[in-house]
Amino acid sequence: MQVIIVEDAAAVAYLGAQMCRSALENKPDTVFGLATGSTPVAMYNQLIDLTQNSVISFCKARSFNLDEYIGLSANHPQSYRWFMNQRLFNHIDIDINNTYVPDGAIDPQLAARQYERLITQSGGIDLQILGLGRNGHIGFNEPSSSLVSRTRIKTLSGETVADNSRFFAEGEFQPSTAITMGIGTIMEAKKIVLLATGTEKSNAVKRMVEGSLSASCPASALQMHENTTVLLDEEAAGQLSNKAYYQQVQKSTNLLSVGG
Ligand code: F6R
């Protein structure tokens, strides 16, 4: 696990976007794994700028999103399909038919199995972007998720429902179940970049990076992945004990080709 600590959320977004750029330069048909939530939005804005300035192109790329609520149609403004279209896909040159978001509208269990098959048929995920829940979740793999789980239906924890209630109007239906890639699915990505910013993530970051491997902190599974980069701002890194060591390694590393 490579831990990179930069000054602020803008620097996290910049570096994340540069890693995506590097992936596309090396492999124009990169298969991305993508996340929703607040954290990657600034990075997506940078990717939009890079695309619109013809620095990068997604025309051969494909993408698989981590998760989707059950109970919201694709054209619901709080659905993750809608989020991705508005925040990224509508503004870059990706073929929308090559963008996949789990769709559990009709048969979520079947959709989950088909999603796994589609990822395999696409050759697997080259670069997986992750955010981090305050409770240590990745995707919607809540604490107690099997560390070898596959794409499936998960019940969201009270904490996650509360955290995400900010996106829903008062009285609006908020789903409490979702389809999510499993931890085993995520762990098969060739490279993983996790973004975390702000003090509210610092405890989860501490448990993910320096805690024991445990289903109580699903993100700790990333300790077992051989090419994961954790991109943090100073606030999110605030509780790390070995910060000085990570910064020492960081100084001697080419940030765009990190891993281990
Ligand atoms: C969303 C996802 C979640 C979020 C996490 C952090 O697709 O997979 O794991 O990454 O809940 O969300 P934010 O970035 O809103 O703090």
PDB file of C-alpha atoms and ligand atoms in Angstrom:
ATOM      1  CA  MET A   1       0.000   0.000   0.000  1.00  0.00           C
ATOM      2  CA  GLN A   2       1.413   3.355  -1.012  1.00  0.00           C
ATOM      3  CA  VAL A   3       0.229   6.245   1.136  1.00  0.00           C
ATOM      4  CA  ILE A   4       0.501   9.682  -0.428  1.00  0.00           C
ATOM      5  CA  ILE A   5      -0.278  12.750   1.648  1.00  0.00           C
ATOM      6  CA  VAL A   6      -0.822  16.059  -0.073  1.00  0.00           C
ATOM      7  CA  GLU A   7      -1.835  19.463   1.200  1.00  0.00           C
ATOM      8  CA  ASP A   8      -5.548  19.596   0.458  1.00  0.00           C
ATOM      9  CA  ALA A   9      -8.519  18.132  -1.389  1.00  0.00           C
ATOM     10  CA  ALA A  10      -7.609  20.019  -4.580  1.00  0.00           C
ATOM     11  CA  ALA A  11      -4.201  18.343  -4.639  1.00  0.00           C
ATOM     12  CA  VAL A  12      -5.837  14.928  -4.084  1.00  0.00           C
ATOM     13  CA  ALA A  13      -8.133  15.603  -7.058  1.00  0.00           C
ATOM     14  CA  TYR A  14      -5.207  16.739  -9.203  1.00  0.00           C
ATOM     15  CA  LEU A  15      -3.114  13.680  -8.461  1.00  0.00           C
ATOM     16  CA  GLY A  16      -6.059  11.295  -8.904  1.00  0.00           C
ATOM     17  CA  ALA A  17      -6.791  12.815 -12.306  1.00  0.00           C
ATOM     18  CA  GLN A  18      -3.132  12.534 -13.298  1.00  0.00           C
ATOM     19  CA  MET A  19      -3.210   8.844 -12.397  1.00  0.00           C
ATOM     20  CA  CYS A  20      -6.251   8.371 -14.655  1.00  0.00           C
ATOM     21  CA  ARG A  21      -4.448  10.322 -17.369  1.00  0.00           C
ATOM     22  CA  SER A  22      -1.397   8.118 -17.030  1.00  0.00           C
ATOM     23  CA  ALA A  23      -3.589   4.990 -17.255  1.00  0.00           C
ATOM     24  CA  LEU A  24      -5.199   6.244 -20.477  1.00  0.00           C
ATOM     25  CA  GLU A  25      -1.825   7.156 -21.973  1.00  0.00           C
ATOM     26  CA  ASN A  26      -0.530   3.655 -21.308  1.00  0.00           C
ATOM     27  CA  LYS A  27      -3.754   1.915 -22.322  1.00  0.00           C
ATOM     28  CA  PRO A  28      -6.358   3.956 -24.243  1.00  0.00           C
ATOM     29  CA  ASP A  29      -8.927   1.194 -23.702  1.00  0.00           C
ATOM     30  CA  THR A  30      -8.503   1.279 -19.926  1.00  0.00           C
ATOM     31  CA  VAL A  31     -11.349  -0.320 -17.976  1.00  0.00           C
ATOM     32  CA  PHE A  32     -12.103   2.008 -15.067  1.00  0.00           C
ATOM     33  CA  GLY A  33     -13.896   1.176 -11.847  1.00  0.00           C
ATOM     34  CA  LEU A  34     -15.616   4.351 -10.662  1.00  0.00           C
ATOM     35  CA  ALA A  35     -17.113   5.669  -7.445  1.00  0.00           C
ATOM     36  CA  THR A  36     -19.830   8.196  -6.665  1.00  0.00           C
ATOM     37  CA  GLY A  37     -20.119  10.356  -3.521  1.00  0.00           C
ATOM     38  CA  SER A  38     -18.619  13.774  -2.849  1.00  0.00           C
ATOM     39  CA  THR A  39     -14.950  12.851  -2.808  1.00  0.00           C
ATOM     40  CA  PRO A  40     -14.281  12.060  -6.498  1.00  0.00           C
ATOM     41  CA  VAL A  41     -16.275  15.020  -7.873  1.00  0.00           C
ATOM     42  CA  ALA A  42     -13.291  17.397  -7.977  1.00  0.00           C
ATOM     43  CA  MET A  43     -11.236  14.715  -9.712  1.00  0.00           C
ATOM     44  CA  TYR A  44     -14.025  14.166 -12.248  1.00  0.00           C
ATOM     45  CA  ASN A  45     -14.027  17.924 -12.922  1.00  0.00           C
ATOM     46  CA  GLN A  46     -10.329  17.721 -13.697  1.00  0.00           C
ATOM     47  CA  LEU A  47     -10.928  14.771 -16.032  1.00  0.00           C
ATOM     48  CA  ILE A  48     -13.602  16.809 -17.811  1.00  0.00           C
ATOM     49  CA  ASP A  49     -11.119  19.692 -18.278  1.00  0.00           C
ATOM     50  CA  LEU A  50      -8.393  17.361 -19.524  1.00  0.00           C
ATOM     51  CA  THR A  51     -10.815  15.788 -22.019  1.00  0.00           C
ATOM     52  CA  GLN A  52     -12.251  19.074 -23.228  1.00  0.00           C
ATOM     53  CA  ASN A  53      -8.715  20.399 -23.736  1.00  0.00           C
ATOM     54  CA  SER A  54      -7.890  17.252 -25.776  1.00  0.00           C
ATOM     55  CA  VAL A  55      -5.211  16.130 -23.342  1.00  0.00           C
ATOM     56  CA  ILE A  56      -6.905  12.767 -22.793  1.00  0.00           C
ATOM     57  CA  SER A  57      -9.628  10.788 -24.480  1.00  0.00           C
ATOM     58  CA  PHE A  58     -12.028   8.208 -23.091  1.00  0.00           C
ATOM     59  CA  CYS A  59     -13.254   7.177 -26.540  1.00  0.00           C
ATOM     60  CA  LYS A  60     -11.879   3.650 -26.146  1.00  0.00           C
ATOM     61  CA  ALA A  61     -12.345   3.399 -22.378  1.00  0.00           C
ATOM     62  CA  ARG A  62     -14.990   1.490 -20.455  1.00  0.00           C
ATOM     63  CA  SER A  63     -16.207   1.941 -16.894  1.00  0.00           C
ATOM     64  CA  PHE A  64     -17.923  -0.021 -14.176  1.00  0.00           C
ATOM     65  CA  ASN A  65     -19.400   1.794 -11.215  1.00  0.00           C
ATOM     66  CA  LEU A  66     -19.102   0.301  -7.776  1.00  0.00           C
ATOM     67  CA  ASP A  67     -22.694   0.459  -6.709  1.00  0.00           C
ATOM     68  CA  GLU A  68     -26.273   1.583  -7.191  1.00  0.00           C
ATOM     69  CA  TYR A  69     -29.259   2.005  -4.927  1.00  0.00           C
ATOM     70  CA  ILE A  70     -32.086  -0.495  -5.209  1.00  0.00           C
ATOM     71  CA  GLY A  71     -35.404   1.271  -5.633  1.00  0.00           C
ATOM     72  CA  LEU A  72     -34.315   4.291  -7.668  1.00  0.00           C
ATOM     73  CA  SER A  73     -34.682   4.253 -11.444  1.00  0.00           C
ATOM     74  CA  ALA A  74     -31.754   5.304 -13.633  1.00  0.00           C
ATOM     75  CA  ASN A  75     -33.365   8.679 -14.307  1.00  0.00           C
ATOM     76  CA  HIS A  76     -33.928   9.457 -10.625  1.00  0.00           C
ATOM     77  CA  PRO A  77     -31.715  12.431  -9.665  1.00  0.00           C
ATOM     78  CA  GLN A  78     -30.342  10.552  -6.628  1.00  0.00           C
ATOM     79  CA  SER A  79     -29.490   7.398  -8.569  1.00  0.00           C
ATOM     80  CA  TYR A  80     -25.828   6.739  -9.143  1.00  0.00           C
ATOM     81  CA  ARG A  81     -26.442   6.312 -12.886  1.00  0.00           C
ATOM     82  CA  TRP A  82     -27.835   9.836 -12.945  1.00  0.00           C
ATOM     83  CA  PHE A  83     -24.953  11.112 -10.825  1.00  0.00           C
ATOM     84  CA  MET A  84     -22.338   9.644 -13.175  1.00  0.00           C
ATOM     85  CA  ASN A  85     -24.051  10.966 -16.292  1.00  0.00           C
ATOM     86  CA  GLN A  86     -24.318  14.468 -14.825  1.00  0.00           C
ATOM     87  CA  ARG A  87     -20.950  14.594 -13.105  1.00  0.00           C
ATOM     88  CA  LEU A  88     -18.780  12.907 -15.711  1.00  0.00           C
ATOM     89  CA  PHE A  89     -20.096  10.901 -18.640  1.00  0.00           C
ATOM     90  CA  ASN A  90     -22.105  13.702 -20.311  1.00  0.00           C
ATOM     91  CA  HIS A  91     -18.982  15.883 -20.419  1.00  0.00           C
ATOM     92  CA  ILE A  92     -16.340  13.480 -21.708  1.00  0.00           C
ATOM     93  CA  ASP A  93     -16.007  11.506 -24.932  1.00  0.00           C
ATOM     94  CA  ILE A  94     -16.764   8.084 -23.456  1.00  0.00           C
ATOM     95  CA  ASP A  95     -19.321   5.964 -25.333  1.00  0.00           C
ATOM     96  CA  ILE A  96     -22.247   5.861 -22.881  1.00  0.00           C
ATOM     97  CA  ASN A  97     -22.883   2.247 -23.963  1.00  0.00           C
ATOM     98  CA  ASN A  98     -19.492   1.389 -22.508  1.00  0.00           C
ATOM     99  CA  THR A  99     -20.396   2.756 -19.074  1.00  0.00           C
ATOM    100  CA  TYR A 100     -21.924   0.298 -16.647  1.00  0.00           C
ATOM    101  CA  VAL A 101     -23.726   0.955 -13.380  1.00  0.00           C
ATOM    102  CA  PRO A 102     -25.460  -1.945 -11.599  1.00  0.00           C
ATOM    103  CA  ASP A 103     -29.178  -1.865 -12.372  1.00  0.00           C
ATOM    104  CA  GLY A 104     -31.351  -3.716  -9.915  1.00  0.00           C
ATOM    105  CA  ALA A 105     -34.684  -2.332 -11.098  1.00  0.00           C
ATOM    106  CA  ILE A 106     -36.088  -5.710 -12.155  1.00  0.00           C
ATOM    107  CA  ASP A 107     -34.077  -8.539 -10.576  1.00  0.00           C
ATOM    108  CA  PRO A 108     -31.203  -7.304  -8.368  1.00  0.00           C
ATOM    109  CA  GLN A 109     -29.766 -10.770  -7.732  1.00  0.00           C
ATOM    110  CA  LEU A 110     -29.603 -11.578 -11.415  1.00  0.00           C
ATOM    111  CA  ALA A 111     -28.213  -8.095 -12.138  1.00  0.00           C
ATOM    112  CA  ALA A 112     -25.426  -8.684  -9.599  1.00  0.00           C
ATOM    113  CA  ARG A 113     -24.415 -11.979 -11.215  1.00  0.00           C
ATOM    114  CA  GLN A 114     -24.528 -10.435 -14.682  1.00  0.00           C
ATOM    115  CA  TYR A 115     -22.381  -7.512 -13.506  1.00  0.00           C
ATOM    116  CA  GLU A 116     -19.638  -9.893 -12.423  1.00  0.00           C
ATOM    117  CA  ARG A 117     -19.783 -11.604 -15.818  1.00  0.00           C
ATOM    118  CA  LEU A 118     -19.603  -8.285 -17.669  1.00  0.00           C
ATOM    119  CA  ILE A 119     -16.516  -7.218 -15.723  1.00  0.00           C
ATOM    120  CA  THR A 120     -14.820 -10.520 -16.553  1.00  0.00           C
ATOM    121  CA  GLN A 121     -15.811 -10.264 -20.230  1.00  0.00           C
ATOM    122  CA  SER A 122     -14.283  -6.779 -20.331  1.00  0.00           C
ATOM    123  CA  GLY A 123     -10.944  -8.213 -19.250  1.00  0.00           C
ATOM    124  CA  GLY A 124     -11.207  -7.016 -15.638  1.00  0.00           C
ATOM    125  CA  ILE A 125     -10.786  -3.582 -14.132  1.00  0.00           C
ATOM    126  CA  ASP A 126      -7.479  -1.860 -14.835  1.00  0.00           C
ATOM    127  CA  LEU A 127      -7.863   1.118 -12.511  1.00  0.00           C
ATOM    128  CA  GLN A 128     -10.360   1.157  -9.646  1.00  0.00           C
ATOM    129  CA  ILE A 129     -11.179   4.513  -8.052  1.00  0.00           C
ATOM    130  CA  LEU A 130     -12.517   4.286  -4.481  1.00  0.00           C
ATOM    131  CA  GLY A 131     -13.839   6.646  -1.848  1.00  0.00           C
ATOM    132  CA  LEU A 132     -13.989   5.667   1.829  1.00  0.00           C
ATOM    133  CA  GLY A 133     -16.973   5.616   4.159  1.00  0.00           C
ATOM    134  CA  ARG A 134     -16.581   6.992   7.693  1.00  0.00           C
ATOM    135  CA  ASN A 135     -17.277   3.443   8.874  1.00  0.00           C
ATOM    136  CA  GLY A 136     -14.516   2.031   6.671  1.00  0.00           C
ATOM    137  CA  HIS A 137     -16.736   0.855   3.826  1.00  0.00           C
ATOM    138  CA  ILE A 138     -15.605   0.690   0.208  1.00  0.00           C
ATOM    139  CA  GLY A 139     -18.354   0.525  -2.369  1.00  0.00           C
ATOM    140  CA  PHE A 140     -21.312  -0.329  -0.159  1.00  0.00           C
ATOM    141  CA  ASN A 141     -19.425  -3.130   1.585  1.00  0.00           C
ATOM    142  CA  GLU A 142     -20.452  -2.273   5.089  1.00  0.00           C
ATOM    143  CA  PRO A 143     -18.611  -3.484   8.214  1.00  0.00           C
ATOM    144  CA  SER A 144     -18.975  -7.295   8.531  1.00  0.00           C
ATOM    145  CA  SER A 145     -18.891  -7.742   4.737  1.00  0.00           C
ATOM    146  CA  SER A 146     -16.977 -10.823   3.686  1.00  0.00           C
ATOM    147  CA  LEU A 147     -13.513  -9.855   2.526  1.00  0.00           C
ATOM    148  CA  VAL A 148     -13.950 -12.193  -0.465  1.00  0.00           C
ATOM    149  CA  SER A 149     -17.499 -11.078  -1.344  1.00  0.00           C
ATOM    150  CA  ARG A 150     -18.707 -10.629  -4.927  1.00  0.00           C
ATOM    151  CA  THR A 151     -21.238  -8.214  -6.426  1.00  0.00           C
ATOM    152  CA  ARG A 152     -24.444  -8.613  -4.428  1.00  0.00           C
ATOM    153  CA  ILE A 153     -27.235  -6.896  -2.533  1.00  0.00           C
ATOM    154  CA  LYS A 154     -26.250  -5.187   0.724  1.00  0.00           C
ATOM    155  CA  THR A 155     -28.293  -3.526   3.425  1.00  0.00           C
ATOM    156  CA  LEU A 156     -26.850  -0.112   4.198  1.00  0.00           C
ATOM    157  CA  SER A 157     -25.822   0.647   7.764  1.00  0.00           C
ATOM    158  CA  GLY A 158     -27.597   3.350   9.751  1.00  0.00           C
ATOM    159  CA  GLU A 159     -24.414   5.441   9.597  1.00  0.00           C
ATOM    160  CA  THR A 160     -24.244   5.245   5.787  1.00  0.00           C
ATOM    161  CA  VAL A 161     -27.944   6.070   5.420  1.00  0.00           C
ATOM    162  CA  ALA A 162     -27.429   9.068   7.734  1.00  0.00           C
ATOM    163  CA  ASP A 163     -24.273  10.181   5.892  1.00  0.00           C
ATOM    164  CA  ASN A 164     -26.015  10.048   2.519  1.00  0.00           C
ATOM    165  CA  SER A 165     -29.253  11.657   3.702  1.00  0.00           C
ATOM    166  CA  ARG A 166     -27.685  15.010   2.760  1.00  0.00           C
ATOM    167  CA  PHE A 167     -28.382  14.166  -0.896  1.00  0.00           C
ATOM    168  CA  PHE A 168     -32.121  13.576  -0.302  1.00  0.00           C
ATOM    169  CA  ALA A 169     -34.826  16.134   0.351  1.00  0.00           C
ATOM    170  CA  GLU A 170     -36.717  15.915   3.629  1.00  0.00           C
ATOM    171  CA  GLY A 171     -39.439  13.279   3.366  1.00  0.00           C
ATOM    172  CA  GLU A 172     -38.026  11.897   0.113  1.00  0.00           C
ATOM    173  CA  PHE A 173     -37.691   8.094  -0.188  1.00  0.00           C
ATOM    174  CA  GLN A 174     -34.104   7.088   0.611  1.00  0.00           C
ATOM    175  CA  PRO A 175     -33.146   3.501  -0.228  1.00  0.00           C
ATOM    176  CA  SER A 176     -31.611   1.315   2.460  1.00  0.00           C
ATOM    177  CA  THR A 177     -30.349  -1.424   0.123  1.00  0.00           C
ATOM    178  CA  ALA A 178     -27.961  -1.354  -2.801  1.00  0.00           C
ATOM    179  CA  ILE A 179     -26.145  -3.544  -5.297  1.00  0.00           C
ATOM    180  CA  THR A 180     -22.425  -3.270  -4.734  1.00  0.00           C
ATOM    181  CA  MET A 181     -19.310  -4.826  -6.158  1.00  0.00           C
ATOM    182  CA  GLY A 182     -17.910  -7.128  -3.488  1.00  0.00           C
ATOM    183  CA  ILE A 183     -14.567  -6.747  -1.800  1.00  0.00           C
ATOM    184  CA  GLY A 184     -13.328  -9.777  -3.740  1.00  0.00           C
ATOM    185  CA  THR A 185     -14.446  -8.059  -6.948  1.00  0.00           C
ATOM    186  CA  ILE A 186     -12.644  -4.829  -6.032  1.00  0.00           C
ATOM    187  CA  MET A 187      -9.497  -6.718  -5.043  1.00  0.00           C
ATOM    188  CA  GLU A 188      -9.194  -8.139  -8.571  1.00  0.00           C
ATOM    189  CA  ALA A 189      -8.601  -4.663 -10.040  1.00  0.00           C
ATOM    190  CA  LYS A 190      -5.067  -4.393 -11.379  1.00  0.00           C
ATOM    191  CA  LYS A 191      -4.544  -1.037  -9.695  1.00  0.00           C
ATOM    192  CA  ILE A 192      -6.570   0.723  -7.012  1.00  0.00           C
ATOM    193  CA  VAL A 193      -6.524   4.408  -6.098  1.00  0.00           C
ATOM    194  CA  LEU A 194      -8.480   5.356  -2.965  1.00  0.00           C
ATOM    195  CA  LEU A 195      -9.213   9.030  -2.329  1.00  0.00           C
ATOM    196  CA  ALA A 196     -10.017  10.362   1.144  1.00  0.00           C
ATOM    197  CA  THR A 197     -10.226  13.955   2.310  1.00  0.00           C
ATOM    198  CA  GLY A 198     -11.268  15.784   5.469  1.00  0.00           C
ATOM    199  CA  THR A 199     -10.989  15.103   9.200  1.00  0.00           C
ATOM    200  CA  GLU A 200     -14.217  13.087   9.256  1.00  0.00           C
ATOM    201  CA  LYS A 201     -12.391  10.342   7.303  1.00  0.00           C
ATOM    202  CA  SER A 202      -9.243  10.327   9.468  1.00  0.00           C
ATOM    203  CA  ASN A 203     -10.350   7.518  11.785  1.00  0.00           C
ATOM    204  CA  ALA A 204     -11.383   5.248   8.905  1.00  0.00           C
ATOM    205  CA  VAL A 205      -8.069   6.038   7.181  1.00  0.00           C
ATOM    206  CA  LYS A 206      -6.162   5.081  10.322  1.00  0.00           C
ATOM    207  CA  ARG A 207      -8.017   1.763  10.572  1.00  0.00           C
ATOM    208  CA  MET A 208      -7.637   1.054   6.852  1.00  0.00           C
ATOM    209  CA  VAL A 209      -3.897   1.723   6.702  1.00  0.00           C
ATOM    210  CA  GLU A 210      -2.616   0.864  10.168  1.00  0.00           C
ATOM    211  CA  GLY A 211      -5.363  -1.236  11.732  1.00  0.00           C
ATOM    212  CA  SER A 212      -5.668  -4.993  11.634  1.00  0.00           C
ATOM    213  CA  LEU A 213      -7.123  -6.769   8.635  1.00  0.00           C
ATOM    214  CA  SER A 214     -10.757  -7.091   9.595  1.00  0.00           C
ATOM    215  CA  ALA A 215     -14.258  -7.196   8.173  1.00  0.00           C
ATOM    216  CA  SER A 216     -15.027  -4.504  10.776  1.00  0.00           C
ATOM    217  CA  CYS A 217     -13.124  -2.160   8.503  1.00  0.00           C
ATOM    218  CA  PRO A 218     -13.737  -3.463   4.970  1.00  0.00           C
ATOM    219  CA  ALA A 219     -11.157  -1.057   3.484  1.00  0.00           C
ATOM    220  CA  SER A 220      -8.438  -2.812   5.511  1.00  0.00           C
ATOM    221  CA  ALA A 221      -8.664  -5.580   2.867  1.00  0.00           C
ATOM    222  CA  LEU A 222      -6.671  -3.231   0.638  1.00  0.00           C
ATOM    223  CA  GLN A 223      -3.620  -4.099   2.750  1.00  0.00           C
ATOM    224  CA  MET A 224      -3.727  -7.390   0.814  1.00  0.00           C
ATOM    225  CA  HIS A 225      -3.729  -5.709  -2.623  1.00  0.00           C
ATOM    226  CA  GLU A 226      -0.353  -5.393  -4.266  1.00  0.00           C
ATOM    227  CA  ASN A 227      -0.937  -2.173  -6.225  1.00  0.00           C
ATOM    228  CA  THR A 228      -3.001   0.211  -4.127  1.00  0.00           C
ATOM    229  CA  THR A 229      -2.371   3.921  -3.710  1.00  0.00           C
ATOM    230  CA  VAL A 230      -4.127   5.828  -0.950  1.00  0.00           C
ATOM    231  CA  LEU A 231      -4.347   9.535  -1.759  1.00  0.00           C
ATOM    232  CA  LEU A 232      -4.981  11.667   1.324  1.00  0.00           C
ATOM    233  CA  ASP A 233      -5.098  15.302   2.248  1.00  0.00           C
ATOM    234  CA  GLU A 234      -3.468  16.439   5.491  1.00  0.00           C
ATOM    235  CA  GLU A 235      -6.772  16.271   7.364  1.00  0.00           C
ATOM    236  CA  ALA A 236      -7.601  12.706   6.373  1.00  0.00           C
ATOM    237  CA  ALA A 237      -4.036  11.669   7.260  1.00  0.00           C
ATOM    238  CA  GLY A 238      -4.330  13.362  10.659  1.00  0.00           C
ATOM    239  CA  GLN A 239      -4.474  10.186  12.797  1.00  0.00           C
ATOM    240  CA  LEU A 240      -1.770   8.159  11.031  1.00  0.00           C
ATOM    241  CA  SER A 241       1.101   7.137  13.308  1.00  0.00           C
ATOM    242  CA  ASN A 242       3.643   6.475  10.577  1.00  0.00           C
ATOM    243  CA  LYS A 243       3.036   9.634   8.593  1.00  0.00           C
ATOM    244  CA  ALA A 244       6.711  10.619   8.566  1.00  0.00           C
ATOM    245  CA  TYR A 245       7.647   7.296   6.991  1.00  0.00           C
ATOM    246  CA  TYR A 246       4.977   7.567   4.271  1.00  0.00           C
ATOM    247  CA  GLN A 247       6.216  11.062   3.457  1.00  0.00           C
ATOM    248  CA  GLN A 248       9.800   9.857   3.293  1.00  0.00           C
ATOM    249  CA  VAL A 249       8.825   7.118   0.801  1.00  0.00           C
ATOM    250  CA  GLN A 250       6.693   9.586  -1.125  1.00  0.00           C
ATOM    251  CA  LYS A 251       9.696  11.885  -1.723  1.00  0.00           C
ATOM    252  CA  SER A 252      11.625   9.143  -3.446  1.00  0.00           C
ATOM    253  CA  THR A 253       8.764   7.813  -5.572  1.00  0.00           C
ATOM    254  CA  ASN A 254       7.449   8.578  -9.027  1.00  0.00           C
ATOM    255  CA  LEU A 255       3.882   9.301  -7.929  1.00  0.00           C
ATOM    256  CA  LEU A 256       2.315   8.198 -11.187  1.00  0.00           C
ATOM    257  CA  SER A 257       3.740   4.697 -11.149  1.00  0.00           C
ATOM    258  CA  VAL A 258       3.318   3.797  -7.512  1.00  0.00           C
ATOM    259  CA  GLY A 259       2.134   0.565  -5.973  1.00  0.00           C
ATOM    260  CA  GLY A 260       2.964  -2.008  -3.319  1.00  0.00           C
TER     261      GLY A 260
HETATM  262  C1  F6R B   1     -19.951   5.412  -3.701  1.00  0.00           C
HETATM  263  C2  F6R B   1     -19.193   4.546  -2.831  1.00  0.00           C
HETATM  264  C3  F6R B   1     -18.974   4.871  -1.391  1.00  0.00           C
HETATM  265  C4  F6R B   1     -18.369   6.256  -1.182  1.00  0.00           C
HETATM  266  C5  F6R B   1     -18.177   6.543   0.307  1.00  0.00           C
HETATM  267  C6  F6R B   1     -17.616   7.930   0.551  1.00  0.00           C
HETATM  268  O1  F6R B   1     -20.022   4.876  -5.004  1.00  0.00           O
HETATM  269  O2  F6R B   1     -18.771   3.543  -3.275  1.00  0.00           O
HETATM  270  O3  F6R B   1     -18.134   3.901  -0.826  1.00  0.00           O
HETATM  271  O4  F6R B   1     -17.136   6.314  -1.837  1.00  0.00           O
HETATM  272  O5  F6R B   1     -19.403   6.433   0.969  1.00  0.00           O
HETATM  273  O6  F6R B   1     -18.541   8.878   0.135  1.00  0.00           O
HETATM  274  P1  F6R B   1     -18.185  10.437   0.117  1.00  0.00           P
HETATM  275  O7  F6R B   1     -17.128  10.605  -0.938  1.00  0.00           O
HETATM  276  O8  F6R B   1     -19.469  11.116  -0.262  1.00  0.00           O
HETATM  277  O9  F6R B   1     -17.682  10.775   1.475  1.00  0.00           O
END
